[in-house]
Amino acid sequence: MAQPEWTRLFQVTAKNLKPGDSWQLEFDENLMPDSKTPGWKKCIVSTSARYKCSECGRGWSSNKVRVACHMRLAYRQGVVKVRPFRQNCKECSEAPMEKPSITSENIKILLKNVVEKIRIKCYNEDLGKKSKPFRRVKVPMSLLIVRPVCRAFVQGVGLLHNVCVCV
């Protein structure tokens, strides 16, 4: 889904935040999950997506697509920067990192989870519940990634016992 559609869905989802505050969504390919930027709150949300190799055309699904989010509210102006992590083809050694293709249903769920994080981290609300689960895609267990093929793995996000769990 294109960035303008993410922005539109975010505006719809964020409209019920504190009256008088305005929020905007920005994509930032340089966003680092562990950066220590003063005043910014951060979170990582997960979803599922499809990827397609631009070299060989191979496609694959992942149920652990990570999206880094940094958010800040200052003077009633809120900004959320997002970075969906890329993956590369495990069949092509020189393949570039590919952008995930996330369904509009999962983008809506992901953005609802981001708005819940805003309420918790920027408005100090106690929501007392976990994030809404995204719609999973079928992924064969044989596709468990055991080498760093995803950007989240390379940057240390989504590791479990030194194996990437981004499938």
Coordinates of C-alpha atoms in Angstrom, one line a residue:
M1 CA 0.0 0.0 0.0
A2 CA 1.3 3.5 -0.9
Q3 CA 2.4 6.0 1.7
P4 CA -0.6 8.4 1.0
E5 CA -3.0 5.6 1.9
W6 CA -1.1 5.0 5.2
T7 CA -1.3 8.7 5.9
R8 CA -5.1 8.7 5.2
L9 CA -5.7 5.7 7.4
F10 CA -3.6 7.2 10.2
Q11 CA -5.6 10.4 10.1
V12 CA -8.8 8.4 10.4
T13 CA -7.4 6.3 13.3
A14 CA -5.8 9.2 15.2
K15 CA -8.8 11.6 15.0
N16 CA -10.0 10.4 18.4
L17 CA -6.9 11.4 20.2
K18 CA -7.0 14.4 22.5
P19 CA -9.2 17.2 21.0
G20 CA -7.1 20.1 19.8
D21 CA -4.0 18.0 19.2
S22 CA -3.0 17.3 15.6
W23 CA -1.0 14.3 14.5
Q24 CA 0.9 13.5 11.3
L25 CA 2.6 10.3 10.0
E26 CA 6.0 10.4 8.3
F27 CA 8.0 7.6 6.7
D28 CA 11.7 7.7 7.6
E29 CA 14.0 5.1 6.0
N30 CA 16.8 6.2 8.3
L31 CA 14.9 5.6 11.5
M32 CA 16.9 3.5 13.9
P33 CA 14.9 1.6 16.5
D34 CA 17.4 2.1 19.3
S35 CA 18.3 5.8 18.7
K36 CA 18.3 8.0 21.8
T37 CA 16.6 11.1 20.5
P38 CA 15.4 13.3 23.4
G39 CA 11.7 13.8 23.6
W40 CA 10.8 10.9 21.3
K41 CA 9.0 7.8 22.5
K42 CA 9.5 4.6 20.5
C43 CA 7.9 1.2 19.9
I44 CA 8.1 -1.6 17.4
V45 CA 4.9 -3.1 16.1
S46 CA 4.5 -6.3 14.1
T47 CA 2.4 -7.4 11.2
S48 CA 2.4 -9.8 8.3
A49 CA 3.3 -9.0 4.7
R50 CA 4.4 -10.3 1.4
Y51 CA 7.8 -9.6 -0.2
K52 CA 8.9 -10.0 -3.8
C53 CA 12.5 -10.2 -5.0
S54 CA 13.3 -7.7 -7.7
E55 CA 16.1 -9.9 -8.9
C56 CA 14.5 -13.4 -9.4
G57 CA 10.8 -12.6 -8.9
R58 CA 10.5 -15.0 -5.9
G59 CA 7.8 -14.1 -3.4
W60 CA 7.5 -14.9 0.3
S61 CA 5.3 -14.2 3.2
S62 CA 6.3 -13.1 6.7
N63 CA 4.3 -13.0 9.9
K64 CA 6.9 -11.0 11.8
V65 CA 7.3 -7.9 9.8
R66 CA 8.6 -5.2 12.1
V67 CA 7.7 -1.6 11.9
A68 CA 9.8 0.9 14.0
C69 CA 7.8 3.9 15.3
H70 CA 9.0 7.0 17.0
M71 CA 6.5 9.5 18.3
R72 CA 6.6 12.9 19.8
L73 CA 3.9 15.3 21.1
A74 CA 5.1 18.9 21.5
Y75 CA 2.9 22.0 21.7
R76 CA -0.2 20.0 20.6
Q77 CA 1.6 18.9 17.5
G78 CA 2.2 15.1 17.2
V79 CA 4.5 13.4 14.8
V80 CA 4.8 9.6 14.3
K81 CA 7.8 8.5 12.2
V82 CA 7.5 4.9 10.8
R83 CA 9.9 2.6 9.1
P84 CA 8.7 -0.8 7.9
F85 CA 11.7 -3.1 7.9
R86 CA 12.8 -4.7 4.6
Q87 CA 13.9 -8.3 3.8
N88 CA 16.0 -9.7 1.1
C89 CA 15.6 -12.9 -0.9
K90 CA 17.3 -15.9 0.7
E91 CA 17.8 -17.4 -2.8
C92 CA 19.7 -14.4 -4.3
S93 CA 23.0 -13.5 -2.6
E94 CA 23.1 -10.0 -4.2
A95 CA 19.4 -9.1 -3.9
P96 CA 18.5 -5.7 -2.4
M97 CA 16.4 -5.4 0.7
E98 CA 12.8 -5.4 -0.5
K99 CA 9.9 -3.3 0.9
P100 CA 7.0 -5.3 2.5
S101 CA 3.6 -5.3 0.8
I102 CA 1.1 -5.0 3.7
T103 CA -2.6 -5.4 3.2
S104 CA -4.9 -2.5 4.0
E105 CA -6.6 -4.6 6.7
N106 CA -3.2 -5.2 8.4
I107 CA -2.2 -1.5 8.0
K108 CA -5.4 -0.5 9.7
I109 CA -4.7 -2.9 12.6
L110 CA -1.1 -1.8 12.8
L111 CA -2.1 1.9 12.9
K112 CA -4.7 1.2 15.6
N113 CA -1.9 -0.4 17.7
V114 CA 0.3 2.6 17.0
V115 CA -2.4 5.0 18.2
E116 CA -2.8 2.8 21.4
K117 CA 1.0 3.3 21.9
I118 CA 0.5 7.0 21.5
R119 CA -2.2 7.0 24.1
I120 CA 0.1 5.1 26.5
K121 CA 3.4 6.8 25.8
C122 CA 2.4 10.4 25.0
Y123 CA -0.8 10.8 27.0
N124 CA 0.1 8.5 29.9
E125 CA -3.1 6.5 29.6
D126 CA -3.4 3.1 31.2
L127 CA -5.2 1.0 28.6
G128 CA -4.6 -2.3 30.5
K129 CA -4.7 -4.4 27.3
K130 CA -2.4 -5.8 24.7
S131 CA -2.2 -4.8 21.0
K132 CA -4.8 -6.2 18.6
P133 CA -3.4 -9.1 16.7
F134 CA -2.8 -8.8 12.9
R135 CA -4.1 -11.2 10.3
R136 CA -1.5 -13.9 9.8
V137 CA -0.4 -15.4 6.5
K138 CA 0.5 -19.1 6.0
V139 CA 4.2 -19.6 6.2
P140 CA 5.8 -23.0 6.0
M141 CA 8.1 -23.8 8.9
S142 CA 10.9 -24.6 6.4
L143 CA 11.1 -20.9 5.7
L144 CA 12.4 -20.0 9.2
I145 CA 15.2 -17.5 8.5
V146 CA 18.5 -18.7 9.9
R147 CA 20.7 -16.0 8.3
P148 CA 20.3 -12.2 8.3
V149 CA 18.0 -11.7 5.4
C150 CA 15.8 -9.0 7.0
R151 CA 16.8 -5.5 8.0
A152 CA 15.3 -6.0 11.5
F153 CA 17.6 -9.0 12.1
V154 CA 20.6 -7.0 10.9
Q155 CA 19.7 -4.2 13.4
G156 CA 19.0 -6.6 16.3
V157 CA 15.2 -6.4 16.3
G158 CA 13.3 -9.7 16.4
L159 CA 16.0 -12.0 17.6
L160 CA 15.2 -15.1 19.6
H161 CA 18.2 -17.3 20.5
N162 CA 20.2 -15.6 17.7
V163 CA 17.7 -16.8 15.1
C164 CA 15.6 -14.3 13.3
V165 CA 11.9 -14.8 14.0
C166 CA 10.8 -12.5 11.2
V167 CA 9.0 -15.3 9.3

